PDB file of C-alpha atoms in Angstrom:
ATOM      1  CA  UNK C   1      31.394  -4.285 -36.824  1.00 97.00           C
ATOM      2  CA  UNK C   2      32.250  -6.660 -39.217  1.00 97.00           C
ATOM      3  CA  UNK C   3      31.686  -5.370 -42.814  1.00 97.00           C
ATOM      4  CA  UNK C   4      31.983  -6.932 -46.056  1.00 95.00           C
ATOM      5  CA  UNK C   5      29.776  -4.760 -48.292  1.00 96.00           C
ATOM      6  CA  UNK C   6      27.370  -7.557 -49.395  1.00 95.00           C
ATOM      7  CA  UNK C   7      23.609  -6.936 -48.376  1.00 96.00           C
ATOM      8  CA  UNK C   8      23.567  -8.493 -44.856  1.00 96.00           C
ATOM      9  CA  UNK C   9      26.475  -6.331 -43.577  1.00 97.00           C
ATOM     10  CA  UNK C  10      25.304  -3.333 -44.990  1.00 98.00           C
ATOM     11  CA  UNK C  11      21.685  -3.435 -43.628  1.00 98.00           C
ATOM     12  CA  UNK C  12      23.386  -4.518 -40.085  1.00 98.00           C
ATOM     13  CA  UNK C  13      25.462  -1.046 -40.236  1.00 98.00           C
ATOM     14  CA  UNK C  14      22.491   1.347 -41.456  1.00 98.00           C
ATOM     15  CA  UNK C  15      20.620  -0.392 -37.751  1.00 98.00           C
ATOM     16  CA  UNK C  16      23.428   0.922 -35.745  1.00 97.00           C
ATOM     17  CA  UNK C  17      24.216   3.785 -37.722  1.00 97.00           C
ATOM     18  CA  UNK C  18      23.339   6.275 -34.923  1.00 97.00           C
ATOM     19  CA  UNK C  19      24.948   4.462 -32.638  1.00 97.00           C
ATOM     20  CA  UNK C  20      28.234   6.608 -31.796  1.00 95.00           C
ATOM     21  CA  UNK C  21      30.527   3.209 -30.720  1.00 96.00           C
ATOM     22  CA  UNK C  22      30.128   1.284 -33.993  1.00 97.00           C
ATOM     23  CA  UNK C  23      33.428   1.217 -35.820  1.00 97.00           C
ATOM     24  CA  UNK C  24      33.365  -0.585 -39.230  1.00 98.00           C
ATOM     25  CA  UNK C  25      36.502  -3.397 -40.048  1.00 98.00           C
ATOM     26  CA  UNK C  26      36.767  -4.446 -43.398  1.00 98.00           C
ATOM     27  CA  UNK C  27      39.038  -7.464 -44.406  1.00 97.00           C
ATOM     28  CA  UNK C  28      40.172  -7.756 -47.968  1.00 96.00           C
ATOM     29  CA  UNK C  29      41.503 -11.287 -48.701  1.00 94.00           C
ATOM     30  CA  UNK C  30      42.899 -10.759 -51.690  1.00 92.00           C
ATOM     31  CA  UNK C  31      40.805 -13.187 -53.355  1.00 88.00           C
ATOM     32  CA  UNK C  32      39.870 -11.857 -56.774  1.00 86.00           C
ATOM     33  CA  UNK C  33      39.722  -8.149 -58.375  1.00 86.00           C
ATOM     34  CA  UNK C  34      36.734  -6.819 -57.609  1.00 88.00           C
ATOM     35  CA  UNK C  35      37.994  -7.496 -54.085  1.00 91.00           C
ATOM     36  CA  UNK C  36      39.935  -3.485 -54.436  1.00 94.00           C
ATOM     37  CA  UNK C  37      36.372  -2.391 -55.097  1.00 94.00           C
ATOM     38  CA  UNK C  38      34.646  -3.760 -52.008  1.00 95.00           C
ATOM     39  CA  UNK C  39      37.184  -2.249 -49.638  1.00 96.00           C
ATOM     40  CA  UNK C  40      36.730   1.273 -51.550  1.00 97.00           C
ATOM     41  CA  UNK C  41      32.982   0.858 -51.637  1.00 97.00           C
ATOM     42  CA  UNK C  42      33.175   0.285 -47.434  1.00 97.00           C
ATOM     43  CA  UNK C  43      35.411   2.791 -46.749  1.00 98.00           C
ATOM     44  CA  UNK C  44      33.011   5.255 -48.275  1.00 97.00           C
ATOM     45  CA  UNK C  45      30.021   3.768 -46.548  1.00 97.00           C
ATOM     46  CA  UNK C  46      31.906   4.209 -43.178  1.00 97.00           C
ATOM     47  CA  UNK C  47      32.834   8.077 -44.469  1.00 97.00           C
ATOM     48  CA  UNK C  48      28.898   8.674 -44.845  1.00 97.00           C
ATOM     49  CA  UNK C  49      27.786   7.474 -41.696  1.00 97.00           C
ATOM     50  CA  UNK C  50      30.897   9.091 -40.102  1.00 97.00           C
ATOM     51  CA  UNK C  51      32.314   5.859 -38.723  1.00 98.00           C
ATOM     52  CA  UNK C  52      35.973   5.147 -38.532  1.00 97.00           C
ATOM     53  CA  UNK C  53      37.016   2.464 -40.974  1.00 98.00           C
ATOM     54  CA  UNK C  54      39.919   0.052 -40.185  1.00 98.00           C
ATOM     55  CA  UNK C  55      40.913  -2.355 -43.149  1.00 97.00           C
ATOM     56  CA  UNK C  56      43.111  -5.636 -43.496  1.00 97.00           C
ATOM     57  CA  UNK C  57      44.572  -6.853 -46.326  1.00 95.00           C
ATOM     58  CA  UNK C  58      45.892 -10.524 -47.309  1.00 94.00           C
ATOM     59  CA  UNK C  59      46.866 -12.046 -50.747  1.00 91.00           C
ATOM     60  CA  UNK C  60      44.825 -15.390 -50.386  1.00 91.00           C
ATOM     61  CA  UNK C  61      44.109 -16.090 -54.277  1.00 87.00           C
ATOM     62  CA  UNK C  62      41.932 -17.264 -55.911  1.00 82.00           C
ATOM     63  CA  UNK C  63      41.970 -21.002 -54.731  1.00 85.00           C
ATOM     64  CA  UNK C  64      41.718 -20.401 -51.164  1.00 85.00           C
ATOM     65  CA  UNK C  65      40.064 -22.469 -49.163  1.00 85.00           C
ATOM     66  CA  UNK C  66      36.675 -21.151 -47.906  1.00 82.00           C
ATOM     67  CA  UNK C  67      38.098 -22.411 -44.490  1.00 83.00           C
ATOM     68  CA  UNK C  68      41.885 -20.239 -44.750  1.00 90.00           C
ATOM     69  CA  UNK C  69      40.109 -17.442 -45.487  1.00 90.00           C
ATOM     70  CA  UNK C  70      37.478 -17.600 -42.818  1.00 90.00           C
ATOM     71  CA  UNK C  71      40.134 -18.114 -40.674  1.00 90.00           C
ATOM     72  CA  UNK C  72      42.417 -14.751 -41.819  1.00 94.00           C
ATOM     73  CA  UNK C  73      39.346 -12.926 -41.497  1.00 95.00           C
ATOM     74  CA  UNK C  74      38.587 -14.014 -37.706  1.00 93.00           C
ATOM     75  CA  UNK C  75      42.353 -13.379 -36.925  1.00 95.00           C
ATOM     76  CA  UNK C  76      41.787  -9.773 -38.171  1.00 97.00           C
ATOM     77  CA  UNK C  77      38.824  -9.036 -36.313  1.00 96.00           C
ATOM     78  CA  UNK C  78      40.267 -10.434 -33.197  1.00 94.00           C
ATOM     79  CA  UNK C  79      43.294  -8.223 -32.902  1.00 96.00           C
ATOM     80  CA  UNK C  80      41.211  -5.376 -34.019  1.00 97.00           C
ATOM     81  CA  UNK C  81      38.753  -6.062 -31.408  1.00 96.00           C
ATOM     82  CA  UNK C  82      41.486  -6.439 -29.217  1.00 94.00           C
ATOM     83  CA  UNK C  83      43.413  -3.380 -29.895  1.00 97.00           C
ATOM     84  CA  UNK C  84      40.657  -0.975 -30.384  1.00 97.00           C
ATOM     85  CA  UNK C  85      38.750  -2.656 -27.370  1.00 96.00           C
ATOM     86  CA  UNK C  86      35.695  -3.623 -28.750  1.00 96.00           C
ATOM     87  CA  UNK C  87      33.254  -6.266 -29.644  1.00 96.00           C
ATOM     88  CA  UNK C  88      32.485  -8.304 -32.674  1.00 97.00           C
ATOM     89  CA  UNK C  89      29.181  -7.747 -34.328  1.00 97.00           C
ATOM     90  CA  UNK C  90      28.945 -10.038 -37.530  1.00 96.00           C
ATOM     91  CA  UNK C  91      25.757 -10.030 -39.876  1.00 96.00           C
ATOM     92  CA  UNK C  92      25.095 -13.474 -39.416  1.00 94.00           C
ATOM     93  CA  UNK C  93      21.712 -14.358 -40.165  1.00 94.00           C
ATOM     94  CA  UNK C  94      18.844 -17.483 -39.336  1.00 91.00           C
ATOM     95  CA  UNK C  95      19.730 -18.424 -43.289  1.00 90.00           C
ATOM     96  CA  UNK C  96      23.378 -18.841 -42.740  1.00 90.00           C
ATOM     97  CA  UNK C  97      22.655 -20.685 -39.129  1.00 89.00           C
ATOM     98  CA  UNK C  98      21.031 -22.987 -41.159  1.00 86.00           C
ATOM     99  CA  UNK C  99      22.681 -23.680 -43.918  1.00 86.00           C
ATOM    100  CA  UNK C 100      25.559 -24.165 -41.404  1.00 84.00           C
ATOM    101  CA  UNK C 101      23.612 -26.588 -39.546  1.00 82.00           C
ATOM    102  CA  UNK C 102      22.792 -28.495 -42.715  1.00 80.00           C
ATOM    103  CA  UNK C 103      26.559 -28.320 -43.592  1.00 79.00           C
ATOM    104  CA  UNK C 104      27.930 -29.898 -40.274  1.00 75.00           C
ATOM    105  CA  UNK C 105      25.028 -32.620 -40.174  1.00 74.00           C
ATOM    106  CA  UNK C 106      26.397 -33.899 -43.999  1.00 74.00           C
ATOM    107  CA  UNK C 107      29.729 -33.793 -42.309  1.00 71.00           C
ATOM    108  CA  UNK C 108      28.476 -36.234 -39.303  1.00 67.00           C
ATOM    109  CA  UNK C 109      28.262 -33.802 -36.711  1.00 64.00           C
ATOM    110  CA  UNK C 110      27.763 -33.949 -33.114  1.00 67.00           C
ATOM    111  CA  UNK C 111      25.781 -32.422 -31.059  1.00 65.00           C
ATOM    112  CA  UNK C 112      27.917 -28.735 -30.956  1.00 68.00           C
ATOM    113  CA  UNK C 113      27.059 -28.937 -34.409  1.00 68.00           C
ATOM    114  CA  UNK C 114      23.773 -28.434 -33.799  1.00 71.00           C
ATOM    115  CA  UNK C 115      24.810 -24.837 -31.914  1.00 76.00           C
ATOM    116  CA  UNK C 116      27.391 -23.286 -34.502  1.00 73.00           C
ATOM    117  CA  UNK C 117      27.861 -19.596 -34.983  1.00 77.00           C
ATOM    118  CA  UNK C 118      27.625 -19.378 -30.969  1.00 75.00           C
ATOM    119  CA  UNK C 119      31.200 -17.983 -30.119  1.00 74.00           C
ATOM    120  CA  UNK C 120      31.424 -16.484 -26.817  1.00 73.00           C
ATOM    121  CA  UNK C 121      33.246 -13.546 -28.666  1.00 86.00           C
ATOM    122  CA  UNK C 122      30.799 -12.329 -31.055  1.00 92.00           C
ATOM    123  CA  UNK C 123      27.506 -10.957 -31.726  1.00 95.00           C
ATOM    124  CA  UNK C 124      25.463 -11.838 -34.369  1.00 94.00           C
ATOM    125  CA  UNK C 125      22.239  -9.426 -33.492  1.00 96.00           C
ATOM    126  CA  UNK C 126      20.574 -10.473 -36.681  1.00 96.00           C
ATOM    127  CA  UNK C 127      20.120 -13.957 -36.008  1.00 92.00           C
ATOM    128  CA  UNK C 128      18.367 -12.561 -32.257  1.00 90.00           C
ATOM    129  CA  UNK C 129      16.179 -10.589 -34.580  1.00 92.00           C
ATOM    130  CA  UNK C 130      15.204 -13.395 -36.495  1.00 90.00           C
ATOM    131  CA  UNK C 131      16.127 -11.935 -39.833  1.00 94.00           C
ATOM    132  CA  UNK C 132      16.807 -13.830 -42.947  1.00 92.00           C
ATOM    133  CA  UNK C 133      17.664 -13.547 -46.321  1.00 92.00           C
ATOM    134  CA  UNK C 134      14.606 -12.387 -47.324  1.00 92.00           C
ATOM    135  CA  UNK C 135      13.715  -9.696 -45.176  1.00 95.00           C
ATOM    136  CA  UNK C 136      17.433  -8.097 -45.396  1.00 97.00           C
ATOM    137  CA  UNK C 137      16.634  -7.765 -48.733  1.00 96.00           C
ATOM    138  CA  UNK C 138      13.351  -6.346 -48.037  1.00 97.00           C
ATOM    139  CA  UNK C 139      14.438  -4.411 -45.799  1.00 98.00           C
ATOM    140  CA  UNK C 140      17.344  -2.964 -48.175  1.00 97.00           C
ATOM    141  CA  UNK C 141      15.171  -2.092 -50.725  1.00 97.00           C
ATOM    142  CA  UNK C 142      13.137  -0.146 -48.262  1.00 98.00           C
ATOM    143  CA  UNK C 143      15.870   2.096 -47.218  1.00 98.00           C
ATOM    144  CA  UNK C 144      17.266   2.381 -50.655  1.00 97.00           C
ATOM    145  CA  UNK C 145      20.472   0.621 -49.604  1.00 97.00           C
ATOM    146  CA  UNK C 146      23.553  -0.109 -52.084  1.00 96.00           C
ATOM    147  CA  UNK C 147      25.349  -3.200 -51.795  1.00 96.00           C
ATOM    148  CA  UNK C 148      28.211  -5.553 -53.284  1.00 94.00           C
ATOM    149  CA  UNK C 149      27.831  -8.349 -54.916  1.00 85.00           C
ATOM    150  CA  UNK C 150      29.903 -11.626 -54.018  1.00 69.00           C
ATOM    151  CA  UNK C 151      30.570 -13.286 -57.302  1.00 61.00           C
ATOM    152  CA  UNK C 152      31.546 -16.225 -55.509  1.00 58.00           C
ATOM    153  CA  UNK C 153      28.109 -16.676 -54.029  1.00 58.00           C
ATOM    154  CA  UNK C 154      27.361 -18.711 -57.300  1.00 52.00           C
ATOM    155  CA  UNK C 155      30.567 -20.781 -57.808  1.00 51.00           C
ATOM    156  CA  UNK C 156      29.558 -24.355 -57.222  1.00 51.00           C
ATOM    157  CA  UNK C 157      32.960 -25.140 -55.750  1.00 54.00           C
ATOM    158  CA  UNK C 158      32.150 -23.975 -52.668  1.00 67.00           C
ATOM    159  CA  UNK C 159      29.782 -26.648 -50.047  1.00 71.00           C
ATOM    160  CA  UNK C 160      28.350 -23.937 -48.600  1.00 68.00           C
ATOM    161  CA  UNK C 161      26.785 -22.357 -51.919  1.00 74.00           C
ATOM    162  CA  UNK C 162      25.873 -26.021 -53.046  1.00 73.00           C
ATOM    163  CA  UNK C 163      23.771 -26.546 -49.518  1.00 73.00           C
ATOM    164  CA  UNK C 164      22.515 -22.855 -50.209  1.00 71.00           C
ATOM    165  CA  UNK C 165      20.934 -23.815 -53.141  1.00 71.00           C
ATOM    166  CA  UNK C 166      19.529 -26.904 -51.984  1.00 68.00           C
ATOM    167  CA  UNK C 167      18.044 -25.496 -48.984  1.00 69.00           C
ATOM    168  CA  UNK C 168      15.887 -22.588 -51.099  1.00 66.00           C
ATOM    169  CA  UNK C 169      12.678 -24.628 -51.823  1.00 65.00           C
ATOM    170  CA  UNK C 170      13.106 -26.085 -48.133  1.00 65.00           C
ATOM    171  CA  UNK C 171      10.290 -25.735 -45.892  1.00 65.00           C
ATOM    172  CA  UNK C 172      10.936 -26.776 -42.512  1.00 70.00           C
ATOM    173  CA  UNK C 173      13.388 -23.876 -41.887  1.00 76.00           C
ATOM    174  CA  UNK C 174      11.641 -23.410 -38.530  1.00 77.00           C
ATOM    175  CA  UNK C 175      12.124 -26.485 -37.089  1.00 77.00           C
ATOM    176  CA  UNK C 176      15.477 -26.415 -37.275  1.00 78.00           C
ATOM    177  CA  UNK C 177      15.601 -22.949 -35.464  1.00 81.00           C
ATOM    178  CA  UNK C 178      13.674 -24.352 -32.950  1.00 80.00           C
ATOM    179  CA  UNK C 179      15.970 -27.541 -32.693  1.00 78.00           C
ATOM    180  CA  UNK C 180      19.335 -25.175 -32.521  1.00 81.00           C
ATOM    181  CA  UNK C 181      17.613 -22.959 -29.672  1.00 81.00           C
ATOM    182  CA  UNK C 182      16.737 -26.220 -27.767  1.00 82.00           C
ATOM    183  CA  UNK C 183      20.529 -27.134 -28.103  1.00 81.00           C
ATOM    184  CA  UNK C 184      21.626 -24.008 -27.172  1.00 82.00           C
ATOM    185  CA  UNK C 185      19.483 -24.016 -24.066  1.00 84.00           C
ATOM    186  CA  UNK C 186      21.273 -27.659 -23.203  1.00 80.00           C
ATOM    187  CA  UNK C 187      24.434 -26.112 -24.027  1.00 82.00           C
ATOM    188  CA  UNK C 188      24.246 -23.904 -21.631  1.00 84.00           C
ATOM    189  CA  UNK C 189      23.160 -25.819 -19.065  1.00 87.00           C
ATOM    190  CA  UNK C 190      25.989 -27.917 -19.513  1.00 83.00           C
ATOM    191  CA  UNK C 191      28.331 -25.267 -19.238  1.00 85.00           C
ATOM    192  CA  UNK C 192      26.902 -23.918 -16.008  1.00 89.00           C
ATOM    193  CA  UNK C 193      27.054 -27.608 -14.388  1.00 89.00           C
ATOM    194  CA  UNK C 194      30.822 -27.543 -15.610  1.00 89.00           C
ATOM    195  CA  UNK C 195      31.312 -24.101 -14.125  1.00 89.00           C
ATOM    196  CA  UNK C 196      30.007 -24.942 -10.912  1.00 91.00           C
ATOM    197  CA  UNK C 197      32.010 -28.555 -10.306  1.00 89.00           C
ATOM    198  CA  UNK C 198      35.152 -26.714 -12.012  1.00 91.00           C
ATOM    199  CA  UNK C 199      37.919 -26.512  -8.960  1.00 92.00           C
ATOM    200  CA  UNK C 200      39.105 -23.179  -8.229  1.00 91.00           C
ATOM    201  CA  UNK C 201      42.665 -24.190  -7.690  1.00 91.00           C
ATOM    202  CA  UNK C 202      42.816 -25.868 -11.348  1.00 91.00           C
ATOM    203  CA  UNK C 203      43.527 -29.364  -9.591  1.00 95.00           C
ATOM    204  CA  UNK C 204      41.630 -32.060 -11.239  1.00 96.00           C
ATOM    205  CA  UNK C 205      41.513 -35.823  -9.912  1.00 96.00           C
ATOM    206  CA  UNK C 206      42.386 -38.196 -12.485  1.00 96.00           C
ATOM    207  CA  UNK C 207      39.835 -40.726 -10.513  1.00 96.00           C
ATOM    208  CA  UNK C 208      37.342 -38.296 -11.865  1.00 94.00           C
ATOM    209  CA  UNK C 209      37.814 -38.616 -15.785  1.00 95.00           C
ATOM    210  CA  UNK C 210      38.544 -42.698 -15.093  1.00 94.00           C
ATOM    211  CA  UNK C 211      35.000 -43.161 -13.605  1.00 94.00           C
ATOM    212  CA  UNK C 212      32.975 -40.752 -16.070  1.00 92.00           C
ATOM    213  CA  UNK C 213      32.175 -41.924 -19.916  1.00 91.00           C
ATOM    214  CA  UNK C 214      34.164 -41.036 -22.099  1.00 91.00           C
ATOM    215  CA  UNK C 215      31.699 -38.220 -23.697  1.00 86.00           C
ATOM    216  CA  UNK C 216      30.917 -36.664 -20.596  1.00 89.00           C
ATOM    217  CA  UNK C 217      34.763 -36.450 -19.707  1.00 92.00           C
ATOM    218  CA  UNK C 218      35.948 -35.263 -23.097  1.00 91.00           C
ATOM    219  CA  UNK C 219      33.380 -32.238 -23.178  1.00 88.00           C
ATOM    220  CA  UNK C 220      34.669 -31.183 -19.465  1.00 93.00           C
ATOM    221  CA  UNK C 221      38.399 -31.435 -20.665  1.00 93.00           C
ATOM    222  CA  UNK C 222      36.808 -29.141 -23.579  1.00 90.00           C
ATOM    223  CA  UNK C 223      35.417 -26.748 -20.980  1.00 90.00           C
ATOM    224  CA  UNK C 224      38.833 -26.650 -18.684  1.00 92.00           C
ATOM    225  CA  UNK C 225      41.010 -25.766 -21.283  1.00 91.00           C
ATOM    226  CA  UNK C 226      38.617 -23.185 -23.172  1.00 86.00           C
ATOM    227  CA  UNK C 227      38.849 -21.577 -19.454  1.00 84.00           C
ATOM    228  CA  UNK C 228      42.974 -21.074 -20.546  1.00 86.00           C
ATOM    229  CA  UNK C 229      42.371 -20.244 -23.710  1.00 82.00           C
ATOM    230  CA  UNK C 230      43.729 -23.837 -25.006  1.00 87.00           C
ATOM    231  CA  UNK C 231      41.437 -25.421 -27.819  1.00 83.00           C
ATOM    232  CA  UNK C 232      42.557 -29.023 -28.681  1.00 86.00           C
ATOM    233  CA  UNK C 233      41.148 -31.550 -31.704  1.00 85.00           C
ATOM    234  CA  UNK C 234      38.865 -33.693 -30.578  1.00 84.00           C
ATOM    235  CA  UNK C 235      41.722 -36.614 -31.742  1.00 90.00           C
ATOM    236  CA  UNK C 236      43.990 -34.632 -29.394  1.00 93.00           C
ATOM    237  CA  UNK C 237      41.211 -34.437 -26.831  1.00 92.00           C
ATOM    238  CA  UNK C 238      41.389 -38.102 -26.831  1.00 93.00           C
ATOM    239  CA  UNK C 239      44.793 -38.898 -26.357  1.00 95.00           C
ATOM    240  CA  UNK C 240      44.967 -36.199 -23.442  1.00 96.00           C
ATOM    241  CA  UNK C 241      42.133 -38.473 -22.133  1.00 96.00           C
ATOM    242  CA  UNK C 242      44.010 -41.294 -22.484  1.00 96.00           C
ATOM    243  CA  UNK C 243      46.879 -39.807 -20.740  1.00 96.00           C
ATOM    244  CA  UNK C 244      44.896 -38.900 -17.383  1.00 96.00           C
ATOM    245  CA  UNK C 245      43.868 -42.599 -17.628  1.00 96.00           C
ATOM    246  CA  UNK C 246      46.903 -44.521 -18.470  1.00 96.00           C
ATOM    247  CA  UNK C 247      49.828 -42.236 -17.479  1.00 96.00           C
ATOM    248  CA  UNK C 248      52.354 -43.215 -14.931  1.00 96.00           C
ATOM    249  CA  UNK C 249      52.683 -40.649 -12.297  1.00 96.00           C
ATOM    250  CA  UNK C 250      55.335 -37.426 -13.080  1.00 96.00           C
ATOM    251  CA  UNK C 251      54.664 -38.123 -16.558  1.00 96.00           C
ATOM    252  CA  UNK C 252      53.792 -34.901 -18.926  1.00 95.00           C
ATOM    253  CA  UNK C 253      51.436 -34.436 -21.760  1.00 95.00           C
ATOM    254  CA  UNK C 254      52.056 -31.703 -24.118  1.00 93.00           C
ATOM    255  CA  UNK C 255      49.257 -28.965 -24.967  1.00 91.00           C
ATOM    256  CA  UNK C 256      49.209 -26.171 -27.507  1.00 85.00           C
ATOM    257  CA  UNK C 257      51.843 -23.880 -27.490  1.00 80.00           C
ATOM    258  CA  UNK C 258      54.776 -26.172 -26.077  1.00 85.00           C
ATOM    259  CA  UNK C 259      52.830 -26.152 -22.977  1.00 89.00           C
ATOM    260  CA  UNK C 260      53.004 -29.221 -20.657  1.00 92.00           C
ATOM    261  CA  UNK C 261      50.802 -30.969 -18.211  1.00 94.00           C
ATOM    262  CA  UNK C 262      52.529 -32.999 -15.611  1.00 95.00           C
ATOM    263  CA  UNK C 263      50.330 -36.321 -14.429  1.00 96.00           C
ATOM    264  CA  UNK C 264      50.904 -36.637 -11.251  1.00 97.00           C
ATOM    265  CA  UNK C 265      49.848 -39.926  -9.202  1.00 96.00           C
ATOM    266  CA  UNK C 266      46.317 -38.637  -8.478  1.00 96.00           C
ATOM    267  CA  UNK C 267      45.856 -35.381 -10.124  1.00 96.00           C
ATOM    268  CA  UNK C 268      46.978 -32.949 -12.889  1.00 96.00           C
ATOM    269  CA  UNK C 269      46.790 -29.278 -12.550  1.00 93.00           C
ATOM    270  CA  UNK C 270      46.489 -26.808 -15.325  1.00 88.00           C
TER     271      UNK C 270
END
């Protein structure tokens, strides 16, 4: 279980505090002093509940990009997931869902942005409790929790805060949850029709992605290489498109990871 010490995290932990699986991971990124403080402040939450406590440390700065250090932190849960074989709880909430909605929409999403915070690799059981904001706080305050503070939180050099701040008077908070569970739904269903047309053997007919649109074939190319753990751009998306479509046959396109795809006359297999 993800824990940063700020309010969400620590109200996720006190739910599963009984629960004799939870391990608490900590990631200090090195961002700013107090950051020293957080880390001591979790392990000693993790000591009280009697959970084992496993911490990361980078040396990010202070100018790091929201982004970079979202990023460090994801890397470090991932291998710790990995190596103590466990899952990813995070203390996402339907305030942060939103706000990253709102956040991809002024960035011209498409329609995945609609369904962020959806990785196949974590769980977020807040958001499937409906909590917010609000009621983590409540609900803090009823069980006498202690928390960190984020000084960050109210640095206007961050989008996300800026959004934050716009969205706190907004009202129609649940019609967007009701639009992102709609696109989920349709996510899903997409990914089930992919599933089921997906060949076994990993041969794919390049007649295939010539007669579909272009959307429709770029989100399937998404789907096969997610299946090998390749994730592409959707620039680089595009040119592999192009490829299946223009390449003469025997001719290779490069993936990820010095990995290459040979285009044969008819076909390409991954």
């Amino acid at each position: 279980m993800a824990i940063s010490g700020g309010v969400d995290s620590v109200c996720l932990l006190h739910m599963y505090k009984d629960d004799p699986e939870i391990l608490v991971a900590h990631f200090n990124h090195g961002t700013r002093p107090s950051s020293k403080d957080d880390e001591v402040f979790v392990k000693n939450l993790a000591e009280k509940y009697g959970k084992k406590c496993i911490v990361g440390h980078a040396n990010l700065g202070s100018n790091v990009s929201e982004e970079k250090a979202r990023n460090a932190r994801y890397e470090f849960l991932r291998k710790t997931a990995k190596e103590e074989n466990a899952e990813i709880y995070t203390a996402h909430h339907t305030d942060d869902l939103i706000e990253t909605i709102a956040i991809n929409l002024l960035r011209g999403t498409g329609w995945r942005g609609l369904v962020p915070l959806d990785a196949d690799d974590i769980v977020r059981p807040l958001i499937k409790k409906n909590y917010d904001k609000k009621k983590l706080l409540q609900y803090a305050a009823e069980n006498n929790l202690s928390f960190r503070q984020d000084p960050t939180n109210n640095e206007d050099n961050y989008l996300r805060n800026r959004v934050r701040e716009k969205l706190k008077d907004f009202k129609n908070k649940t019609e967007i949850l009701e639009l992102y569970n709609s696109q989920k739904n349709i996510k899903q269903e997409i990914e089930t029709i992919f599933e089921e047309i997906t060949p076994k053997d990993k041969t794919y007919q390049r007649a295939w992605f010539k007669d579909a649109d272009s959307k429709t074939a770029i989100e399937f190319l998404r789907h096969i290489l997610k299946s090998e753990n390749l994730s592409l751009t959707r620039p680089k998306l595009e040119d592999f498109l192009d490829a299946i479509k223009t390449y003469a046959p025997e001719k290779s396109f490069n993936l990820p990871g010095d990995r290459l795809v040979k285009i044969h006359k008819t076909y390409f297999v991954l």
